[in-house]
Amino acid sequence: MRLRQRRVAALVVAVCAVGATLAGCGGKSGDATASSGSPSRPAGTSAPASKGPAPSGDGKSRAGDPLPGLPTTGEARKQLAALKTEKPHSMSGYSRAKFPHWAQQGNKCDTRETVLERDGQGVKRDGECRAVAGTWHSLYDDKTADKAGQVDIDHIVPLANAWRSGADKWDDERRKTFANDLTHPQLLTVSAASNRSKGDQSPDQWQPPAKSAWCFYGRGWTSVKSTYGLSVTEEERGMLTKMLDTCTS
């Protein structure tokens, strides 16, 4: 009996050796998929957001752009043409609390402090990641601040505007991503006065006082709405077109 068991065991080992590459004999269920070179992603989640379009065809870096992921003017025009046009949704049920911010980004830094460091010059932080020194130039009104308390982090597409153009259908996790997006041209350090003047208005209702900001503002607004599948109104589309027309390249 023992001799027969040894022969059966030897036969099993031989079969596994021959078929290992085909069937993963002896491995745990799912190992072949997990090691395929592309990590699996939980159902219902999306791929990591792109860091924005590549530099334009002339091969030059767009490092001078004030926001990450800004499309070229040509790309923005195509995105604008593809945006859905519809009337604003109801504000029923809206609350800023449904767009959780500012999210932690690591090392005690939240999204606000991360943008302050990104947009400022000579920024110094304390042990809690709070900006205690630095200067910030507000492109909206061409003003410079030397205290963090004098500036706000503006959502290029305001939270309430996003709600009226499609975010009312999102879950809180997607709204959190939108409110803390450091990859696309959605967050910018600006003067507190200009941010509060803007409020939740769309480009046809409010434009940066400094017309030199219209080009990047129009590109940024269009890109964010395109990225998140948000709609625009006819009036909004018209003003965005005018802003893009101010671009020189």
mmCIF file of N, CA, C and O in Angstrom, residues 127-216:
data_model
loop_
_atom_site.group_PDB
_atom_site.id
_atom_site.type_symbol
_atom_site.label_atom_id
_atom_site.label_comp_id
_atom_site.label_asym_id
_atom_site.label_seq_id
_atom_site.Cartn_x
_atom_site.Cartn_y
_atom_site.Cartn_z
ATOM 1 N N GLY A 127 5.812 73.142 11.587
ATOM 2 C CA GLY A 127 5.758 71.705 11.809
ATOM 3 C C GLY A 127 4.424 71.075 11.489
ATOM 4 O O GLY A 127 4.325 69.845 11.373
ATOM 5 N N GLU A 128 3.390 71.898 11.327
ATOM 6 C CA GLU A 128 2.054 71.399 10.978
ATOM 7 C C GLU A 128 1.737 71.626 9.504
ATOM 8 O O GLU A 128 0.587 71.530 9.088
ATOM 9 N N CYS A 129 2.750 71.968 8.716
ATOM 10 C CA CYS A 129 2.629 72.195 7.269
ATOM 11 C C CYS A 129 1.889 73.479 6.921
ATOM 12 O O CYS A 129 1.487 73.679 5.789
ATOM 13 N N ARG A 130 1.750 74.388 7.858
ATOM 14 C CA ARG A 130 1.093 75.659 7.575
ATOM 15 C C ARG A 130 2.103 76.646 7.009
ATOM 16 O O ARG A 130 3.219 76.765 7.536
ATOM 17 N N ALA A 131 1.716 77.342 5.933
ATOM 18 C CA ALA A 131 2.609 78.320 5.318
ATOM 19 C C ALA A 131 2.748 79.526 6.246
ATOM 20 O O ALA A 131 1.763 80.202 6.546
ATOM 21 N N VAL A 132 3.969 79.785 6.693
ATOM 22 C CA VAL A 132 4.207 80.890 7.617
ATOM 23 C C VAL A 132 4.986 82.026 6.954
ATOM 24 O O VAL A 132 5.154 83.097 7.541
ATOM 25 N N ALA A 133 5.447 81.793 5.753
ATOM 26 C CA ALA A 133 6.158 82.830 5.000
ATOM 27 C C ALA A 133 6.086 82.503 3.520
ATOM 28 O O ALA A 133 5.886 81.349 3.133
ATOM 29 N N GLY A 134 6.248 83.549 2.693
ATOM 30 C CA GLY A 134 6.206 83.354 1.246
ATOM 31 C C GLY A 134 5.482 84.487 0.570
ATOM 32 O O GLY A 134 4.934 85.384 1.231
ATOM 33 N N THR A 135 5.471 84.464 -0.747
ATOM 34 C CA THR A 135 4.710 85.437 -1.530
ATOM 35 C C THR A 135 3.900 84.692 -2.581
ATOM 36 O O THR A 135 4.324 83.643 -3.084
ATOM 37 N N TRP A 136 2.744 85.251 -2.898
ATOM 38 C CA TRP A 136 1.842 84.635 -3.858
ATOM 39 C C TRP A 136 1.313 85.702 -4.797
ATOM 40 O O TRP A 136 0.805 86.739 -4.346
ATOM 41 N N HIS A 137 1.438 85.439 -6.103
ATOM 42 C CA HIS A 137 0.934 86.385 -7.108
ATOM 43 C C HIS A 137 -0.420 85.906 -7.608
ATOM 44 O O HIS A 137 -0.550 84.784 -8.106
ATOM 45 N N SER A 138 -1.421 86.756 -7.462
ATOM 46 C CA SER A 138 -2.777 86.421 -7.903
ATOM 47 C C SER A 138 -2.956 86.838 -9.352
ATOM 48 O O SER A 138 -2.998 88.031 -9.666
ATOM 49 N N LEU A 139 -3.070 85.858 -10.225
ATOM 50 C CA LEU A 139 -3.185 86.144 -11.655
ATOM 51 C C LEU A 139 -4.531 86.762 -12.012
ATOM 52 O O LEU A 139 -4.650 87.427 -13.041
ATOM 53 N N TYR A 140 -5.547 86.540 -11.197
ATOM 54 C CA TYR A 140 -6.869 87.088 -11.504
ATOM 55 C C TYR A 140 -6.868 88.613 -11.533
ATOM 56 O O TYR A 140 -7.508 89.223 -12.384
ATOM 57 N N ASP A 141 -6.174 89.222 -10.550
ATOM 58 C CA ASP A 141 -6.193 90.681 -10.441
ATOM 59 C C ASP A 141 -4.802 91.296 -10.399
ATOM 60 O O ASP A 141 -4.647 92.481 -10.094
ATOM 61 N N ASP A 142 -3.769 90.490 -10.701
ATOM 62 C CA ASP A 142 -2.388 90.970 -10.794
ATOM 63 C C ASP A 142 -1.900 91.596 -9.485
ATOM 64 O O ASP A 142 -1.198 92.609 -9.498
ATOM 65 N N LYS A 143 -2.274 90.975 -8.369
ATOM 66 C CA LYS A 143 -1.844 91.473 -7.065
ATOM 67 C C LYS A 143 -0.963 90.431 -6.379
ATOM 68 O O LYS A 143 -1.091 89.227 -6.630
ATOM 69 N N THR A 144 -0.083 90.908 -5.506
ATOM 70 C CA THR A 144 0.826 90.011 -4.789
ATOM 71 C C THR A 144 0.569 90.095 -3.288
ATOM 72 O O THR A 144 0.374 91.187 -2.744
ATOM 73 N N ALA A 145 0.550 88.953 -2.633
ATOM 74 C CA ALA A 145 0.330 88.883 -1.193
ATOM 75 C C ALA A 145 1.558 88.285 -0.531
ATOM 76 O O ALA A 145 2.251 87.447 -1.112
ATOM 77 N N ASP A 146 1.831 88.731 0.705
ATOM 78 C CA ASP A 146 2.976 88.177 1.434
ATOM 79 C C ASP A 146 2.550 87.445 2.699
ATOM 80 O O ASP A 146 3.381 87.118 3.542
ATOM 81 N N LYS A 147 1.269 87.189 2.816
ATOM 82 C CA LYS A 147 0.743 86.403 3.931
ATOM 83 C C LYS A 147 -0.269 85.398 3.391
ATOM 84 O O LYS A 147 -1.118 85.746 2.561
ATOM 85 N N ALA A 148 -0.190 84.165 3.884
ATOM 86 C CA ALA A 148 -1.100 83.124 3.401
ATOM 87 C C ALA A 148 -2.558 83.467 3.680
ATOM 88 O O ALA A 148 -3.450 83.049 2.940
ATOM 89 N N GLY A 149 -2.797 84.230 4.726
ATOM 90 C CA GLY A 149 -4.162 84.594 5.060
ATOM 91 C C GLY A 149 -4.790 85.580 4.086
ATOM 92 O O GLY A 149 -6.005 85.814 4.133
ATOM 93 N N GLN A 150 -3.980 86.127 3.176
ATOM 94 C CA GLN A 150 -4.491 87.090 2.206
ATOM 95 C C GLN A 150 -4.933 86.434 0.900
ATOM 96 O O GLN A 150 -5.449 87.107 0.015
ATOM 97 N N VAL A 151 -4.720 85.130 0.806
ATOM 98 C CA VAL A 151 -5.074 84.431 -0.431
ATOM 99 C C VAL A 151 -6.033 83.279 -0.153
ATOM 100 O O VAL A 151 -6.128 82.778 0.969
ATOM 101 N N ASP A 152 -6.751 82.887 -1.191
ATOM 102 C CA ASP A 152 -7.645 81.735 -1.148
ATOM 103 C C ASP A 152 -7.193 80.733 -2.193
ATOM 104 O O ASP A 152 -6.500 81.090 -3.159
ATOM 105 N N ILE A 153 -7.619 79.486 -2.031
ATOM 106 C CA ILE A 153 -7.433 78.483 -3.082
ATOM 107 C C ILE A 153 -8.754 78.412 -3.829
ATOM 108 O O ILE A 153 -9.770 77.978 -3.288
ATOM 109 N N ASP A 154 -8.727 78.878 -5.064
ATOM 110 C CA ASP A 154 -9.948 78.916 -5.872
ATOM 111 C C ASP A 154 -10.162 77.610 -6.615
ATOM 112 O O ASP A 154 -9.210 77.037 -7.161
ATOM 113 N N HIS A 155 -11.395 77.131 -6.632
ATOM 114 C CA HIS A 155 -11.781 76.053 -7.537
ATOM 115 C C HIS A 155 -12.124 76.731 -8.862
ATOM 116 O O HIS A 155 -13.089 77.500 -8.941
ATOM 117 N N ILE A 156 -11.330 76.472 -9.885
ATOM 118 C CA ILE A 156 -11.576 77.111 -11.179
ATOM 119 C C ILE A 156 -13.042 76.930 -11.563
ATOM 120 O O ILE A 156 -13.739 77.893 -11.886
ATOM 121 N N VAL A 157 -13.531 75.700 -11.551
ATOM 122 C CA VAL A 157 -14.971 75.454 -11.683
ATOM 123 C C VAL A 157 -15.509 75.328 -10.262
ATOM 124 O O VAL A 157 -15.215 74.357 -9.568
ATOM 125 N N PRO A 158 -16.269 76.328 -9.793
ATOM 126 C CA PRO A 158 -16.753 76.317 -8.412
ATOM 127 C C PRO A 158 -17.602 75.083 -8.097
ATOM 128 O O PRO A 158 -18.227 74.491 -8.987
ATOM 129 N N LEU A 159 -17.625 74.719 -6.840
ATOM 130 C CA LEU A 159 -18.363 73.533 -6.418
ATOM 131 C C LEU A 159 -19.848 73.658 -6.760
ATOM 132 O O LEU A 159 -20.464 72.708 -7.260
ATOM 133 N N ALA A 160 -20.432 74.816 -6.499
ATOM 134 C CA ALA A 160 -21.853 74.997 -6.780
ATOM 135 C C ALA A 160 -22.139 74.957 -8.275
ATOM 136 O O ALA A 160 -23.177 74.445 -8.716
ATOM 137 N N ASN A 161 -21.210 75.493 -9.079
ATOM 138 C CA ASN A 161 -21.397 75.434 -10.532
ATOM 139 C C ASN A 161 -21.327 73.994 -11.011
ATOM 140 O O ASN A 161 -22.084 73.575 -11.892
ATOM 141 N N ALA A 162 -20.396 73.231 -10.425
ATOM 142 C CA ALA A 162 -20.287 71.810 -10.781
ATOM 143 C C ALA A 162 -21.593 71.087 -10.445
ATOM 144 O O ALA A 162 -22.071 70.249 -11.217
ATOM 145 N N TRP A 163 -22.170 71.416 -9.305
ATOM 146 C CA TRP A 163 -23.438 70.803 -8.900
ATOM 147 C C TRP A 163 -24.519 71.077 -9.938
ATOM 148 O O TRP A 163 -25.265 70.187 -10.345
ATOM 149 N N ARG A 164 -24.568 72.315 -10.405
ATOM 150 C CA ARG A 164 -25.595 72.707 -11.381
ATOM 151 C C ARG A 164 -25.359 72.112 -12.759
ATOM 152 O O ARG A 164 -26.266 72.099 -13.595
ATOM 153 N N SER A 165 -24.147 71.619 -12.995
ATOM 154 C CA SER A 165 -23.838 71.110 -14.331
ATOM 155 C C SER A 165 -23.529 69.618 -14.363
ATOM 156 O O SER A 165 -22.952 69.130 -15.332
ATOM 157 N N GLY A 166 -23.931 68.901 -13.297
ATOM 158 C CA GLY A 166 -23.803 67.449 -13.346
ATOM 159 C C GLY A 166 -23.338 66.765 -12.077
ATOM 160 O O GLY A 166 -23.592 65.570 -11.887
ATOM 161 N N ALA A 167 -22.649 67.501 -11.189
ATOM 162 C CA ALA A 167 -22.129 66.873 -9.975
ATOM 163 C C ALA A 167 -23.230 66.511 -8.982
ATOM 164 O O ALA A 167 -22.970 65.783 -8.023
ATOM 165 N N ASP A 168 -24.438 67.004 -9.223
ATOM 166 C CA ASP A 168 -25.565 66.620 -8.364
ATOM 167 C C ASP A 168 -25.865 65.127 -8.493
ATOM 168 O O ASP A 168 -26.522 64.537 -7.622
ATOM 169 N N LYS A 169 -25.382 64.500 -9.565
ATOM 170 C CA LYS A 169 -25.614 63.070 -9.790
ATOM 171 C C LYS A 169 -24.463 62.196 -9.285
ATOM 172 O O LYS A 169 -24.545 60.979 -9.339
ATOM 173 N N TRP A 170 -23.390 62.818 -8.815
ATOM 174 C CA TRP A 170 -22.226 62.062 -8.377
ATOM 175 C C TRP A 170 -22.393 61.558 -6.942
ATOM 176 O O TRP A 170 -23.244 62.049 -6.190
ATOM 177 N N ASP A 171 -21.508 60.613 -6.555
ATOM 178 C CA ASP A 171 -21.437 60.236 -5.150
ATOM 179 C C ASP A 171 -20.398 61.128 -4.470
ATOM 180 O O ASP A 171 -19.654 61.877 -5.119
ATOM 181 N N ASP A 172 -20.345 61.064 -3.140
ATOM 182 C CA ASP A 172 -19.458 61.955 -2.389
ATOM 183 C C ASP A 172 -17.988 61.716 -2.696
ATOM 184 O O ASP A 172 -17.175 62.647 -2.649
ATOM 185 N N GLU A 173 -17.612 60.495 -3.032
ATOM 186 C CA GLU A 173 -16.211 60.193 -3.316
ATOM 187 C C GLU A 173 -15.750 60.920 -4.580
ATOM 188 O O GLU A 173 -14.642 61.468 -4.616
ATOM 189 N N ARG A 174 -16.598 60.928 -5.605
ATOM 190 C CA ARG A 174 -16.231 61.633 -6.834
ATOM 191 C C ARG A 174 -16.197 63.143 -6.586
ATOM 192 O O ARG A 174 -15.345 63.852 -7.113
ATOM 193 N N ARG A 175 -17.118 63.630 -5.768
ATOM 194 C CA ARG A 175 -17.117 65.062 -5.458
ATOM 195 C C ARG A 175 -15.870 65.432 -4.645
ATOM 196 O O ARG A 175 -15.319 66.528 -4.809
ATOM 197 N N LYS A 176 -15.414 64.525 -3.787
ATOM 198 C CA LYS A 176 -14.187 64.771 -3.031
ATOM 199 C C LYS A 176 -12.992 64.855 -3.978
ATOM 200 O O LYS A 176 -12.121 65.735 -3.831
ATOM 201 N N THR A 177 -12.934 63.957 -4.947
ATOM 202 C CA THR A 177 -11.857 63.982 -5.935
ATOM 203 C C THR A 177 -11.851 65.306 -6.683
ATOM 204 O O THR A 177 -10.802 65.932 -6.881
ATOM 205 N N PHE A 178 -13.024 65.755 -7.087
ATOM 206 C CA PHE A 178 -13.164 67.014 -7.815
ATOM 207 C C PHE A 178 -12.678 68.194 -6.973
ATOM 208 O O PHE A 178 -11.977 69.083 -7.475
ATOM 209 N N ALA A 179 -13.049 68.215 -5.712
ATOM 210 C CA ALA A 179 -12.734 69.340 -4.835
ATOM 211 C C ALA A 179 -11.270 69.390 -4.422
ATOM 212 O O ALA A 179 -10.803 70.424 -3.931
ATOM 213 N N ASN A 180 -10.531 68.297 -4.626
ATOM 214 C CA ASN A 180 -9.127 68.230 -4.211
ATOM 215 C C ASN A 180 -8.198 67.862 -5.355
ATOM 216 O O ASN A 180 -7.094 67.354 -5.129
ATOM 217 N N ASP A 181 -8.614 68.141 -6.587
ATOM 218 C CA ASP A 181 -7.882 67.683 -7.763
ATOM 219 C C ASP A 181 -6.596 68.483 -7.972
ATOM 220 O O ASP A 181 -6.626 69.651 -8.357
ATOM 221 N N LEU A 182 -5.467 67.834 -7.743
ATOM 222 C CA LEU A 182 -4.158 68.457 -7.926
ATOM 223 C C LEU A 182 -3.535 68.121 -9.280
ATOM 224 O O LEU A 182 -2.454 68.608 -9.607
ATOM 225 N N THR A 183 -4.201 67.291 -10.044
ATOM 226 C CA THR A 183 -3.666 66.830 -11.324
ATOM 227 C C THR A 183 -4.143 67.683 -12.496
ATOM 228 O O THR A 183 -3.380 67.980 -13.413
ATOM 229 N N HIS A 184 -5.399 68.062 -12.473
ATOM 230 C CA HIS A 184 -5.987 68.861 -13.547
ATOM 231 C C HIS A 184 -6.024 70.334 -13.150
ATOM 232 O O HIS A 184 -5.803 70.679 -11.983
ATOM 233 N N PRO A 185 -6.303 71.243 -14.101
ATOM 234 C CA PRO A 185 -6.260 72.684 -13.809
ATOM 235 C C PRO A 185 -7.480 73.187 -13.031
ATOM 236 O O PRO A 185 -8.274 73.988 -13.526
ATOM 237 N N GLN A 186 -7.643 72.710 -11.809
ATOM 238 C CA GLN A 186 -8.824 73.007 -11.014
ATOM 239 C C GLN A 186 -8.555 73.885 -9.797
ATOM 240 O O GLN A 186 -9.464 74.563 -9.332
ATOM 241 N N LEU A 187 -7.333 73.920 -9.283
ATOM 242 C CA LEU A 187 -7.044 74.659 -8.055
ATOM 243 C C LEU A 187 -5.945 75.688 -8.288
ATOM 244 O O LEU A 187 -4.911 75.385 -8.877
ATOM 245 N N LEU A 188 -6.175 76.913 -7.791
ATOM 246 C CA LEU A 188 -5.216 77.997 -8.012
ATOM 247 C C LEU A 188 -5.247 78.963 -6.838
ATOM 248 O O LEU A 188 -6.316 79.307 -6.331
ATOM 249 N N THR A 189 -4.070 79.421 -6.429
ATOM 250 C CA THR A 189 -3.968 80.421 -5.372
ATOM 251 C C THR A 189 -4.238 81.807 -5.951
ATOM 252 O O THR A 189 -3.559 82.232 -6.894
ATOM 253 N N VAL A 190 -5.220 82.490 -5.390
ATOM 254 C CA VAL A 190 -5.599 83.828 -5.869
ATOM 255 C C VAL A 190 -5.872 84.726 -4.668
ATOM 256 O O VAL A 190 -5.999 84.255 -3.534
ATOM 257 N N SER A 191 -5.994 86.008 -4.916
ATOM 258 C CA SER A 191 -6.310 86.921 -3.822
ATOM 259 C C SER A 191 -7.681 86.588 -3.255
ATOM 260 O O SER A 191 -8.588 86.182 -3.986
ATOM 261 N N ALA A 192 -7.830 86.760 -1.951
ATOM 262 C CA ALA A 192 -9.110 86.477 -1.315
ATOM 263 C C ALA A 192 -10.203 87.363 -1.909
ATOM 264 O O ALA A 192 -11.337 86.913 -2.114
ATOM 265 N N ALA A 193 -9.852 88.599 -2.246
ATOM 266 C CA ALA A 193 -10.848 89.526 -2.795
ATOM 267 C C ALA A 193 -11.383 89.040 -4.138
ATOM 268 O O ALA A 193 -12.591 89.060 -4.388
ATOM 269 N N SER A 194 -10.491 88.579 -5.015
ATOM 270 C CA SER A 194 -10.943 88.130 -6.334
ATOM 271 C C SER A 194 -11.751 86.845 -6.229
ATOM 272 O O SER A 194 -12.747 86.659 -6.936
ATOM 273 N N ASN A 195 -11.346 85.945 -5.344
ATOM 274 C CA ASN A 195 -12.069 84.690 -5.188
ATOM 275 C C ASN A 195 -13.484 84.928 -4.673
ATOM 276 O O ASN A 195 -14.437 84.304 -5.129
ATOM 277 N N ARG A 196 -13.610 85.843 -3.742
ATOM 278 C CA ARG A 196 -14.931 86.107 -3.170
ATOM 279 C C ARG A 196 -15.802 86.922 -4.112
ATOM 280 O O ARG A 196 -17.028 86.825 -4.090
ATOM 281 N N SER A 197 -15.163 87.699 -4.971
ATOM 282 C CA SER A 197 -15.910 88.415 -6.005
ATOM 283 C C SER A 197 -16.482 87.429 -7.021
ATOM 284 O O SER A 197 -17.609 87.570 -7.483
ATOM 285 N N LYS A 198 -15.708 86.411 -7.333
ATOM 286 C CA LYS A 198 -16.136 85.389 -8.285
ATOM 287 C C LYS A 198 -17.276 84.538 -7.737
ATOM 288 O O LYS A 198 -18.255 84.275 -8.434
ATOM 289 N N GLY A 199 -17.150 84.107 -6.489
ATOM 290 C CA GLY A 199 -18.181 83.247 -5.905
ATOM 291 C C GLY A 199 -18.354 81.972 -6.716
ATOM 292 O O GLY A 199 -17.384 81.303 -7.054
ATOM 293 N N ASP A 200 -19.598 81.645 -7.047
ATOM 294 C CA ASP A 200 -19.855 80.419 -7.818
ATOM 295 C C ASP A 200 -20.272 80.735 -9.249
ATOM 296 O O ASP A 200 -20.916 79.935 -9.916
ATOM 297 N N GLN A 201 -19.896 81.920 -9.727
ATOM 298 C CA GLN A 201 -20.327 82.367 -11.050
ATOM 299 C C GLN A 201 -19.544 81.709 -12.180
ATOM 300 O O GLN A 201 -18.370 81.385 -12.051
ATOM 301 N N SER A 202 -20.210 81.562 -13.304
ATOM 302 C CA SER A 202 -19.605 80.986 -14.500
ATOM 303 C C SER A 202 -18.927 82.099 -15.309
ATOM 304 O O SER A 202 -19.111 83.291 -15.024
ATOM 305 N N PRO A 203 -18.129 81.758 -16.323
ATOM 306 C CA PRO A 203 -17.383 82.761 -17.078
ATOM 307 C C PRO A 203 -18.234 83.860 -17.718
ATOM 308 O O PRO A 203 -17.752 84.983 -17.890
ATOM 309 N N ASP A 204 -19.473 83.567 -18.084
ATOM 310 C CA ASP A 204 -20.325 84.609 -18.653
ATOM 311 C C ASP A 204 -20.799 85.590 -17.592
ATOM 312 O O ASP A 204 -21.236 86.697 -17.915
ATOM 313 N N GLN A 205 -20.692 85.201 -16.317
ATOM 314 C CA GLN A 205 -21.132 86.057 -15.209
ATOM 315 C C GLN A 205 -19.972 86.771 -14.518
ATOM 316 O O GLN A 205 -20.148 87.832 -13.935
ATOM 317 N N TRP A 206 -18.796 86.168 -14.576
ATOM 318 C CA TRP A 206 -17.610 86.760 -13.948
ATOM 319 C C TRP A 206 -16.381 86.387 -14.745
ATOM 320 O O TRP A 206 -16.227 85.244 -15.173
ATOM 321 N N GLN A 207 -15.518 87.379 -14.962
ATOM 322 C CA GLN A 207 -14.248 87.145 -15.637
ATOM 323 C C GLN A 207 -13.133 87.725 -14.771
ATOM 324 O O GLN A 207 -13.329 88.725 -14.072
ATOM 325 N N PRO A 208 -11.942 87.126 -14.799
ATOM 326 C CA PRO A 208 -10.812 87.693 -14.052
ATOM 327 C C PRO A 208 -10.614 89.152 -14.453
ATOM 328 O O PRO A 208 -10.596 89.469 -15.653
ATOM 329 N N PRO A 209 -10.485 90.066 -13.477
ATOM 330 C CA PRO A 209 -10.288 91.488 -13.799
ATOM 331 C C PRO A 209 -9.086 91.722 -14.709
ATOM 332 O O PRO A 209 -9.120 92.612 -15.565
ATOM 333 N N ALA A 210 -8.023 90.950 -14.518
ATOM 334 C CA ALA A 210 -6.851 91.068 -15.374
ATOM 335 C C ALA A 210 -7.097 90.254 -16.649
ATOM 336 O O ALA A 210 -7.139 89.025 -16.608
ATOM 337 N N LYS A 211 -7.261 90.936 -17.761
ATOM 338 C CA LYS A 211 -7.586 90.229 -19.001
ATOM 339 C C LYS A 211 -6.467 89.295 -19.437
ATOM 340 O O LYS A 211 -6.707 88.347 -20.208
ATOM 341 N N SER A 212 -5.261 89.509 -18.936
ATOM 342 C CA SER A 212 -4.143 88.625 -19.264
ATOM 343 C C SER A 212 -4.382 87.215 -18.739
ATOM 344 O O SER A 212 -3.716 86.273 -19.157
ATOM 345 N N ALA A 213 -5.340 87.057 -17.808
ATOM 346 C CA ALA A 213 -5.646 85.738 -17.236
ATOM 347 C C ALA A 213 -6.726 85.002 -18.022
ATOM 348 O O ALA A 213 -6.979 83.822 -17.747
ATOM 349 N N TRP A 214 -7.358 85.656 -18.958
ATOM 350 C CA TRP A 214 -8.495 85.045 -19.647
ATOM 351 C C TRP A 214 -8.124 83.785 -20.405
ATOM 352 O O TRP A 214 -8.887 82.817 -20.432
ATOM 353 N N CYS A 215 -6.969 83.771 -21.040
ATOM 354 C CA CYS A 215 -6.591 82.613 -21.849
ATOM 355 C C CYS A 215 -6.458 81.362 -20.988
ATOM 356 O O CYS A 215 -7.106 80.345 -21.262
ATOM 357 N N PHE A 216 -5.638 81.422 -19.938
ATOM 358 C CA PHE A 216 -5.452 80.213 -19.123
ATOM 359 C C PHE A 216 -6.735 79.873 -18.368
ATOM 360 O O PHE A 216 -7.039 78.706 -18.134
#
